[in-house]
């Protein structure tokens, strides 16, 4: 029985009725000629009147056939061929393709579609012995024996992604074998296959299929994460849901309206607590293609924030330039990330492990934030800056640190330089100081600490003035550098000693944290800028110093895919068929059309060639 | 239609030389060969010395034997030879194909008008017989306009009027020129005039439109008979071959019948120029 892909075009068949009516009432305009005598016309007409009637009838019939064939062609007429479809392949070389998508693991009784498909392929091979067969796995393999075929089938397993990829993409890949027939053994099809592919459906049903492709995880700020995925739909239009599941508990849900062959990006934003996450599509056929798994580890990074007291918050400029280059060039740089802030935001103290204050004369309105940091016992690194206002500085840091005055040495002869280094402090123990070199990098501006403070000098200058000191405040370690970390107050940042000093200082301040960390979590050179929403990218990007930066969030989902998948039986009432194939009448209809057009012209040929 | 103007146009298309040649040829054609016998149409008048270009047939070889000089016998035309034009004014003569300028009747009138002009120039008594009207013989040049006026006066009537036989019997030998499409029973016609052929000369001008031979239409056409009003719907593409065979057979039979009775047959196709038809006729 014929079926139609576009049955509504069949309404055009009414035009045939019109054609018949027109033919019967002969509304056709007939030319009238007044002739001298119709005696000879009548005589001639009488001789061929029977032939004329037949001709008229044939022409009418041909036009009916042409019109009907056209309507059937537009309606895409086909018929369903059932039975062992794949045995009807043309007598030439064929390649066999076994669908190894997860959907093939759907069970019918105790047997999966995948197992059924393998049996079918062997049966097909045995039933059609006089052909050349190729088995498609990544490329075509010539099959010469049943044993060889079984061996290939044994090696073929369900995998993600399947080596076929998407069925439709696969058909593009095999376009290099256009002259061969393909036997595609699958259990679900949502699109008409190319003409040189014979489908062997071992299970067929109304297709409502969607699957997930790609997963992008972005960290919006210290706590908020964004996850994106692409929902690809096949088959009919339908509504479904996509859920964000954390530790088997649904935390967010979205309703999707899917139309055939559509790609739709879905975004979830969530507070990034550690745990195992899953994106899952619901209510469709292929549950196993519908899951995307990923994981987040809490505090997977050591985070350093650089708080710039000056008005310029841009990293790698002014006071932060030498500091950040020192951090970047650290052999341990993968341990941390750096954020530059010109003000301390509320609610984020807990996410940072180390606070570096540069150019540190802050207005007292931030006093409360400072106290919060101190109350959390976070380590702090402080350096003064060239715009430091001594009064404002003392006011802000009071009562933890106090400076007496600003020393400004303009005479070259009285330049200070580092000469006294504490041999016991762990920061300087690993740094091979070369005193002769240190003289070349004088410090000509610095602040004097007040004597009453309980400070431990690590580095002092040649006149004994402490330059770099440690102070324990509320049980946490503070390191204080009493000159600038830029060349504004001295040349020390140009020294080869500078970067190791900064790096060792940070290691020292974070040493307690580092002991707890696993080397598994790593990233490097990552910068949280001021407007992270606008600049975060999941891809690699260039740092201002032209080095490659990388994203700090782990794409752990890739490690979960294919491991933790659970294959569930389809609970829907699936109709299993032995084999089904759509046979389109397109070619036959076109042939018929041309044949009838040709015949029509042959019958009416005299009209064209009379003269 | 302004027949005078049409005839004048055709006369102008020929040079004076051709006019005189046409005139003499017309004489040769319509009249019999010159004869020395008195009362046989052409009478001997005088001799004149032969000049180059003159017809050698008229050289008197006996005189040449005696005098060794070439002399031409000059004859005087028998002004008593009469010409009768007979016109078929039936409705079928009104047919005009798409490629023709004139209807068959118009074509016949103009052709006859041209011939009449030349005849009157030679002062031959000439008469027209229409279906219901006989003009009587007129032989003066001034009578030309009288004849032309008759064309314009004619209404369409039935077929040929056979009463012309009475007009033939009167007053000696006549040349009869019949213009018709001869779609009537030709055997009947021939049998009627056969007895007259010994004494008189008959010329049948078969006037046809080429569309009557090769059907011009291609698609389904309703043909209406101009005379009877009968209709037929047919496909010319289908029947044209058989039709052509039929019409050609008819023409052939007609021609055979006319010629075998000792008459002259001339086919005039209306899509040809009148002067071409006349010229070819006179040759």
Short mmCIF file of N, CA, C and O in Angstrom, two decimals, chain A residues 18 23 39 51 67 147 205 219 272 314 334 349 355 387 417 425 465 482 500 507 548 565 606:
data_model
loop_
_atom_site.label_atom_id
_atom_site.label_comp_id
_atom_site.label_asym_id
_atom_site.label_seq_id
_atom_site.Cartn_x
_atom_site.Cartn_y
_atom_site.Cartn_z
N UNK A 18 -11.42 18.28 -12.51
CA UNK A 18 -11.64 19.47 -13.34
C UNK A 18 -11.23 19.20 -14.79
O UNK A 18 -11.93 19.54 -15.73
N UNK A 23 -12.66 18.20 -20.30
CA UNK A 23 -12.57 17.34 -21.47
C UNK A 23 -13.97 16.98 -21.99
O UNK A 23 -14.21 16.96 -23.19
N UNK A 39 -16.58 20.15 -48.54
CA UNK A 39 -16.83 18.83 -49.14
C UNK A 39 -15.63 17.90 -48.94
O UNK A 39 -15.74 16.78 -48.46
N UNK A 51 -9.64 7.18 -35.91
CA UNK A 51 -8.26 7.40 -35.45
C UNK A 51 -8.15 8.67 -34.61
O UNK A 51 -7.45 8.72 -33.60
N UNK A 67 -0.46 14.39 -14.79
CA UNK A 67 -0.90 15.15 -13.62
C UNK A 67 -0.85 14.29 -12.36
O UNK A 67 -0.34 14.71 -11.31
N UNK A 147 33.92 -16.21 10.11
CA UNK A 147 34.76 -16.10 11.31
C UNK A 147 35.36 -14.69 11.41
O UNK A 147 35.43 -14.10 12.48
N UNK A 205 10.40 2.83 16.07
CA UNK A 205 9.30 3.45 16.78
C UNK A 205 9.25 4.92 16.40
O UNK A 205 10.13 5.42 15.73
N UNK A 219 33.84 29.56 35.42
CA UNK A 219 33.74 30.09 36.78
C UNK A 219 33.48 31.57 36.67
O UNK A 219 34.29 32.32 36.13
N UNK A 272 29.03 27.08 43.17
CA UNK A 272 29.91 25.96 42.93
C UNK A 272 30.39 25.24 44.16
O UNK A 272 31.55 25.37 44.55
N UNK A 314 44.94 47.95 37.28
CA UNK A 314 45.28 47.04 36.18
C UNK A 314 46.50 46.20 36.57
O UNK A 314 47.52 46.72 36.99
N UNK A 334 51.96 27.04 39.43
CA UNK A 334 50.72 26.32 39.23
C UNK A 334 49.94 26.17 40.52
O UNK A 334 48.87 25.60 40.53
N UNK A 349 36.06 37.13 51.32
CA UNK A 349 37.32 36.92 52.06
C UNK A 349 37.64 35.45 52.18
O UNK A 349 38.78 35.02 52.06
N UNK A 355 46.32 37.54 50.99
CA UNK A 355 46.01 38.92 50.62
C UNK A 355 47.32 39.69 50.48
O UNK A 355 48.12 39.70 51.39
N UNK A 387 52.71 56.16 46.27
CA UNK A 387 51.72 57.17 46.61
C UNK A 387 51.28 57.05 48.08
O UNK A 387 50.28 57.62 48.46
N UNK A 417 71.32 49.78 50.57
CA UNK A 417 71.17 48.55 49.82
C UNK A 417 71.10 47.38 50.80
O UNK A 417 71.49 47.52 51.96
N UNK A 425 65.76 32.58 58.83
CA UNK A 425 64.37 32.62 58.34
C UNK A 425 64.20 31.74 57.10
O UNK A 425 65.01 31.79 56.18
N UNK A 465 68.73 49.25 58.97
CA UNK A 465 67.29 49.53 58.93
C UNK A 465 66.56 48.32 58.38
O UNK A 465 66.89 47.84 57.28
N UNK A 482 59.05 47.40 53.33
CA UNK A 482 58.85 48.81 53.64
C UNK A 482 59.31 49.75 52.52
O UNK A 482 59.46 50.93 52.73
N UNK A 500 62.79 35.43 43.36
CA UNK A 500 62.84 34.33 44.36
C UNK A 500 62.34 34.77 45.73
O UNK A 500 61.67 34.00 46.41
N UNK A 507 55.24 31.19 49.22
CA UNK A 507 55.26 29.79 49.68
C UNK A 507 55.26 29.71 51.21
O UNK A 507 54.59 28.86 51.80
N UNK A 548 50.82 31.63 27.65
CA UNK A 548 49.51 31.01 27.60
C UNK A 548 48.89 30.92 28.98
O UNK A 548 49.51 30.47 29.93
N UNK A 565 28.12 5.26 33.58
CA UNK A 565 26.82 5.21 32.92
C UNK A 565 26.04 3.99 33.33
O UNK A 565 26.56 2.89 33.41
N UNK A 606 2.40 15.03 -35.48
CA UNK A 606 2.07 15.65 -36.76
C UNK A 606 1.91 17.15 -36.64
O UNK A 606 2.18 17.91 -37.55
#
